[in-house]
Coordinates of C-alpha atoms in Angstrom, one line a residue:
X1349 CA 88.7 29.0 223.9
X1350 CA 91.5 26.3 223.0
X1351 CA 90.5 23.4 225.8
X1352 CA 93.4 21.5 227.6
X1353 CA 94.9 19.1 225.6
X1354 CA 94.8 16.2 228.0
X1355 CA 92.5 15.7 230.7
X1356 CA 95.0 15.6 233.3
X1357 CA 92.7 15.6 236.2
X1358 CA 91.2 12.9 235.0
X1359 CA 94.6 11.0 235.2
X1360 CA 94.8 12.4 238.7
X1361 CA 92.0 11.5 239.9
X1362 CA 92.0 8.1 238.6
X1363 CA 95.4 7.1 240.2
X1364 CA 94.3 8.2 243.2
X1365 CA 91.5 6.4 243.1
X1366 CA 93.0 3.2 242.4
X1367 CA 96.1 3.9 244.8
X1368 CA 93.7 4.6 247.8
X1369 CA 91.6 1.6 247.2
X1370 CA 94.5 -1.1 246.6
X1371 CA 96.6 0.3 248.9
X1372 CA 99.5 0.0 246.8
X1373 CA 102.7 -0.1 248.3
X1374 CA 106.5 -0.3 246.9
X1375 CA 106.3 -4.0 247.8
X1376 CA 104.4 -4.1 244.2
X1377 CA 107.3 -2.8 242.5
X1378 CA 109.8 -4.8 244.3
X1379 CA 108.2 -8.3 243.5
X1380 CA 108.5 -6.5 239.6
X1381 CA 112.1 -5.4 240.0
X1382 CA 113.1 -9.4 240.8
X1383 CA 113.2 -10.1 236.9
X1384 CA 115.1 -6.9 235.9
X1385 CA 118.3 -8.5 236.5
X1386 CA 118.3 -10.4 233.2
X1387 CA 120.3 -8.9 230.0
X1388 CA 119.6 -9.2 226.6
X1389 CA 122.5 -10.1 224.1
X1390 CA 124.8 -7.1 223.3
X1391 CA 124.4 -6.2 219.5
X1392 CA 127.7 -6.2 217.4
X1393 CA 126.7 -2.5 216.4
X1394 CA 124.1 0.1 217.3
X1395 CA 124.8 3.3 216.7
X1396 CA 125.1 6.4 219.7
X1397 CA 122.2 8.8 219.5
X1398 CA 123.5 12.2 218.0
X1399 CA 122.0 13.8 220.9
X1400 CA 123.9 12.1 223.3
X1401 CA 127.2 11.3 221.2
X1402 CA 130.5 11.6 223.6
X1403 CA 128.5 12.1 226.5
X1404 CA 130.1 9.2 228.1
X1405 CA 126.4 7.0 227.8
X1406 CA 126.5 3.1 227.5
X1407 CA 123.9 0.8 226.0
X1408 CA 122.3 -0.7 229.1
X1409 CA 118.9 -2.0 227.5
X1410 CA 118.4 -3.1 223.7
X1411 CA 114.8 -4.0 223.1
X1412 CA 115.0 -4.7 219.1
X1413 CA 111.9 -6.6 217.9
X1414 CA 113.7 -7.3 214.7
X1415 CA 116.7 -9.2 216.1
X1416 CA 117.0 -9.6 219.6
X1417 CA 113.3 -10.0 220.7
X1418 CA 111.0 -11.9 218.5
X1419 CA 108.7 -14.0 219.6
X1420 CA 105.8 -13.8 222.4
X1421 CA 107.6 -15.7 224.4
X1422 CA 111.1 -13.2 224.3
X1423 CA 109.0 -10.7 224.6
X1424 CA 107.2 -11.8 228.1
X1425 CA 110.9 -12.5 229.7
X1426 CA 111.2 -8.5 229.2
X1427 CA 108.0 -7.1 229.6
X1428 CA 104.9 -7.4 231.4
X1429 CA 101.9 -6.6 229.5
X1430 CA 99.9 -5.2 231.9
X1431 CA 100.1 -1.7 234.4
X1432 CA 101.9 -2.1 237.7
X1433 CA 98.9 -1.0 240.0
X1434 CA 96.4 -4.0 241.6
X1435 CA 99.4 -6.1 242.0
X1436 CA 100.4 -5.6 238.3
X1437 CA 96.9 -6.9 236.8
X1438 CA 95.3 -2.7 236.1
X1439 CA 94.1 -3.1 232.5
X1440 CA 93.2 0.5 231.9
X1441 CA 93.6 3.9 233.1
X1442 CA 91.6 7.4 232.8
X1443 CA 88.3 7.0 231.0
X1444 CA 89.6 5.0 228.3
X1445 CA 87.7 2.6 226.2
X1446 CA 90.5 -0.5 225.7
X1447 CA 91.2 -3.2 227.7
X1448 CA 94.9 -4.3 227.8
X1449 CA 94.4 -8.5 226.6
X1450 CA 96.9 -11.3 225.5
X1451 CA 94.4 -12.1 222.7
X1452 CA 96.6 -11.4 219.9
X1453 CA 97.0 -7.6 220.7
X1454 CA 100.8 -8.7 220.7
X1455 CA 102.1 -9.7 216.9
X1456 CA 105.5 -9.7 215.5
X1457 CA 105.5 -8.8 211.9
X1458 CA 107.6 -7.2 209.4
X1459 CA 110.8 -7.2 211.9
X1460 CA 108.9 -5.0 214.8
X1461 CA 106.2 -5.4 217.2
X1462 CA 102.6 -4.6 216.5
X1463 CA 100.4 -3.8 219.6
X1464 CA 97.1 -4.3 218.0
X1465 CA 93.8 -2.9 219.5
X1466 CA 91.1 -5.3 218.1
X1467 CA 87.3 -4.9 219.0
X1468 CA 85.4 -8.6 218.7
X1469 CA 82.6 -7.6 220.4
X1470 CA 82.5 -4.2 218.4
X1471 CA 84.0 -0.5 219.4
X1472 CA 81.8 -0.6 222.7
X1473 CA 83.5 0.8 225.7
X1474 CA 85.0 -1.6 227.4
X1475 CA 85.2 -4.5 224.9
X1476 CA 87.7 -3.3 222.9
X1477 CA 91.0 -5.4 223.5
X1478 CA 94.6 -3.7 223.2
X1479 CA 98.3 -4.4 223.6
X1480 CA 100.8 -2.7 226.1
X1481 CA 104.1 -3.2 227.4
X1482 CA 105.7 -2.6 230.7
X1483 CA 109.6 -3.3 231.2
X1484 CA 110.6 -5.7 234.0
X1485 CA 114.1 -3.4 234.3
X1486 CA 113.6 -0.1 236.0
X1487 CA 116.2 2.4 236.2
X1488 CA 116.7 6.0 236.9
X1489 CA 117.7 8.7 234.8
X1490 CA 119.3 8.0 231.1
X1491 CA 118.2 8.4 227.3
X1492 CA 115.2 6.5 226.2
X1493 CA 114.4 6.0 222.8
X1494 CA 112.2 4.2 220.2
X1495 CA 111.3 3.9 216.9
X1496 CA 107.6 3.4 216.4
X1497 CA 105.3 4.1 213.4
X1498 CA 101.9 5.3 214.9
X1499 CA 98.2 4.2 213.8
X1500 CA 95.8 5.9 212.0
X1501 CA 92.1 6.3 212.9
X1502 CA 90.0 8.9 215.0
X1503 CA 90.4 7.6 218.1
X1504 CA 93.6 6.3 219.0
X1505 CA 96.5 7.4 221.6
X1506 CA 99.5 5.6 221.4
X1507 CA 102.2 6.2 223.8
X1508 CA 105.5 6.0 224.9
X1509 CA 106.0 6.8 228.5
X1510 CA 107.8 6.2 232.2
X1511 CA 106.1 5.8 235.4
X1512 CA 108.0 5.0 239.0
X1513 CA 108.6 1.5 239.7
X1514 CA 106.9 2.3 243.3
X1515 CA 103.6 2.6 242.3
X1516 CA 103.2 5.7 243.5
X1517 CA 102.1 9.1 240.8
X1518 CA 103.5 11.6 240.1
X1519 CA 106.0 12.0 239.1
X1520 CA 105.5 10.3 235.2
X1521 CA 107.9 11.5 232.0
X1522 CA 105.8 11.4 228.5
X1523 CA 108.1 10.9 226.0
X1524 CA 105.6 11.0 223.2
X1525 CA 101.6 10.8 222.9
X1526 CA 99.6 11.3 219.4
X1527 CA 96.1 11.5 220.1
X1528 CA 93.9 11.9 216.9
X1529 CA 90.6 13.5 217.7
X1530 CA 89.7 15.9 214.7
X1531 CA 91.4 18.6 216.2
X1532 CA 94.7 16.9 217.7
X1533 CA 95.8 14.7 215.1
X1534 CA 98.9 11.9 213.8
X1535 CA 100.3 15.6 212.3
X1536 CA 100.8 16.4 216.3
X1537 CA 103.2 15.1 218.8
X1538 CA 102.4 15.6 222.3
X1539 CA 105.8 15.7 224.8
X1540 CA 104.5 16.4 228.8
X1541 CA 105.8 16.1 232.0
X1542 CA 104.0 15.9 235.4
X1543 CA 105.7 16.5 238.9
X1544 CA 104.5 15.9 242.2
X1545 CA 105.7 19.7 242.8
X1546 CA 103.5 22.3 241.2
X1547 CA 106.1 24.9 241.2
X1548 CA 106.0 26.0 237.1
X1549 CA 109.9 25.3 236.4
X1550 CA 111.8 27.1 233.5
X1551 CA 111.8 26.0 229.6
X1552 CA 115.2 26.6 228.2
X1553 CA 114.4 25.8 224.7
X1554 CA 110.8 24.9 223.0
X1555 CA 109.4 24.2 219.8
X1556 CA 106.2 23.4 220.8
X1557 CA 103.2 26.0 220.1
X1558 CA 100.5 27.5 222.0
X1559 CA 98.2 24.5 222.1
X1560 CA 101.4 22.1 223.6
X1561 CA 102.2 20.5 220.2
X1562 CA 105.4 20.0 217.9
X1563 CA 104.0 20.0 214.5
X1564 CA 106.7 19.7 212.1
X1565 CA 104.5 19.3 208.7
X1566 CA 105.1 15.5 209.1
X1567 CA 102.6 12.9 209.3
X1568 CA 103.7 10.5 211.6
X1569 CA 101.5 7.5 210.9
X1570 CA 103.2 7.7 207.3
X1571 CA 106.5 6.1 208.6
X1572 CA 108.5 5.0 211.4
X1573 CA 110.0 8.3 213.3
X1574 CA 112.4 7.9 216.4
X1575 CA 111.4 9.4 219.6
X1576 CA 113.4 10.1 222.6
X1577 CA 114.1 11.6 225.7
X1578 CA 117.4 12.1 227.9
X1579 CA 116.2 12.2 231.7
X1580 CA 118.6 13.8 233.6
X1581 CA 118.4 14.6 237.5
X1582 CA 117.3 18.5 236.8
X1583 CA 115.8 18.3 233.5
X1584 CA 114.2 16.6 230.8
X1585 CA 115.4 16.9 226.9
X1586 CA 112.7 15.4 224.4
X1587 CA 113.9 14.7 221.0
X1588 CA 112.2 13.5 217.4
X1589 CA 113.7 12.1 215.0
X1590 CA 117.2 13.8 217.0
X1591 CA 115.1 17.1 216.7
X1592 CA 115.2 19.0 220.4
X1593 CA 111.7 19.5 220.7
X1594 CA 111.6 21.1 224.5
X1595 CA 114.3 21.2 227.5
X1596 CA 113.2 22.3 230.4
X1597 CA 113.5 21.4 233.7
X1598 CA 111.9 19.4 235.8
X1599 CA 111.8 17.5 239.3
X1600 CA 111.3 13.4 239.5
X1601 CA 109.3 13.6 243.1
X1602 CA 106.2 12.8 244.7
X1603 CA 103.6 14.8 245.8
X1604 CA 105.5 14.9 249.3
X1605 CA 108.6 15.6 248.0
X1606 CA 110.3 12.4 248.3
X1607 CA 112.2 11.1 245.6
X1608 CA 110.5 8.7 242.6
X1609 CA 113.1 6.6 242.2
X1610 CA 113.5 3.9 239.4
X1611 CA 110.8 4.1 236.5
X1612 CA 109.6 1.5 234.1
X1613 CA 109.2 1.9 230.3
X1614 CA 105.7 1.5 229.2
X1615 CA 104.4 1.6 225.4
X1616 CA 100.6 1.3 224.9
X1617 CA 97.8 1.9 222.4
X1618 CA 95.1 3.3 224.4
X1619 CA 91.7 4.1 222.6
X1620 CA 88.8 6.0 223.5
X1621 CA 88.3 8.5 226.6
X1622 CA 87.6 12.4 226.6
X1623 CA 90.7 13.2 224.9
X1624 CA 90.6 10.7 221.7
X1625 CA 87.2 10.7 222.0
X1626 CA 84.9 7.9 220.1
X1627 CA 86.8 5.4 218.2
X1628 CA 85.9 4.9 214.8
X1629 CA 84.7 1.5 214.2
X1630 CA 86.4 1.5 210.8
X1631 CA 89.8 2.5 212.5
X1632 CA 90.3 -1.4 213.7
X1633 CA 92.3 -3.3 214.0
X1634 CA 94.6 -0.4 214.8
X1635 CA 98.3 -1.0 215.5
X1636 CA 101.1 0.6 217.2
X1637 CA 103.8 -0.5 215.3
X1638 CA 107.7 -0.9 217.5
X1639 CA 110.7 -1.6 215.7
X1640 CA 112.9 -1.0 219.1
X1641 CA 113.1 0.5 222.3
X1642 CA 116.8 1.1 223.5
X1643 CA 118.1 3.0 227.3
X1644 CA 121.5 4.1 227.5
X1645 CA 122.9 5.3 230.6
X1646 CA 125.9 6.9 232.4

């Protein structure tokens, strides 16, 4: 029998656990929004995504590691590097083995951004350092995209993501998770969605199979391959490489109904956990590799 692809009670469980014992409130998310206001240069030329060409979409967020952010420092007046829960200083999530460090797990090479998962006290649970980033902007609703080349390596689950800027879960947009376990692999792209209503809402278009995935005979951690998503207030488009991959629609609320407001960009190289299962020591140091993250909006 084909088991759940992610362990999404797990996920469940876990927020709720650490939302019930901070007590998180949007006060968190407010003290984050404070340093959204700031703007990155505009570039002389970036090109509109096919998918959204004459929609009527402006470049609101330009995130290129290659020109306009490149250096640690850059990087911090843009991102925080750390998960917004405990007062913005939650290091993991689920039952993952990394630990999201400063220690080099952020490294600018090659014009894009390597978040490097490192393991100097071995690939122990709980000792193995990573890199994430979490966007000081928030906004709601727009096209995310970025180009990332993923890592090799039983083991690891990169991903590219948004969670509400209020701390509170669900709702949470997945715009792309590789997970390579032995079954799922880098050959697999993994595009979910998770609503704080449980009503199953219609798919207008899918290429995804019966296990979840889009498997389009490419090896992903072979190159860099642009991933994207246009969020719109009824529905969710997820795009690869300008590929529609699944449209479908879908509600950004909370469990009670309310709405879920702004949402942060987060990109992280998780390791370890039921999903990815045990990291091969051999697979480090593993990075997720960024060349940009770009939000345009209407």
């Amino acid at each position: 029998m084909h088991e759940p692809p992610r362990p999404l009670t797990t996920r469940r469980q876990a927020l709720q656990r650490l939302l019930a014992a901070t007590g998180l409130a949007a006060t968190v998310g407010c003290a984050d929004s404070a340093s959204r206001h700031g703007r990155l240069p505009k570039p002389d030329s970036v090109d509109e995504p096919a998918p959204i060409r004459g929609k009527g979409y402006k470049l609101v967020k330009d995130w290129d590691f290659g020109r306009s952010v490149t250096s640690v420092e850059a990087m911090r007046e843009e991102f925080f590097t750390r998960y917004i829960y405990n007062n913005g200083q939650q290091d993991a999530l689920n039952d993952e083995w990394e630990r999201y460090r400063d220690n080099d797990n952020h490294v600018f090479e090659d014009g894009a951004l390597a978040l490097v998962a490192r393991t100097p006290e071995g690939a122990i649970r709980g000792k193995i350092e990573s890199g994430m980033i979490r966007s000081k902007w928030s906004g709601q609703y727009g096209y995310f995209e970025a180009r990332i080349k993923v890592p090799d390596g039983r083991g690891m689950w990169p991903a590219f993501w948004l969670n509400p800027q209020d701390g509170k879960w669900p709702p949470e947009i997945d715009i792309l998770e590789v997970v390579n376990n032995g079954r799922d692999t880098t050959r697999n792209t993994f595009h979910f969605v998770h609503s704080g209503v449980k009503d199953v809402l219609p798919v207008a278009s899918s290429l995804l199979n019966n296990n979840k995935t889009y498997k389009p005979g490419t090896d992903f951690k072979d190159d860099y391959h642009t991933y994207s998503a246009e969020w719109l207030p009824d529905r969710v488009r997820h795009y690869v490489d300008d590929v529609l991959v699944v449209d479908r629609e879908f509600k950004w609320v909370h469990r009670d109904g309310s709405d879920g407001g702004a949402a942060h960009v987060l990109l992280n190289l998780a390791v370890g956990g039921a999903w990815p299962g045990r990291p091969d020591p051999a697979a480090f140091p593993a990075k997720l590799m960024v060349k940009y993250v770009r939000v345009w909006q209407r």
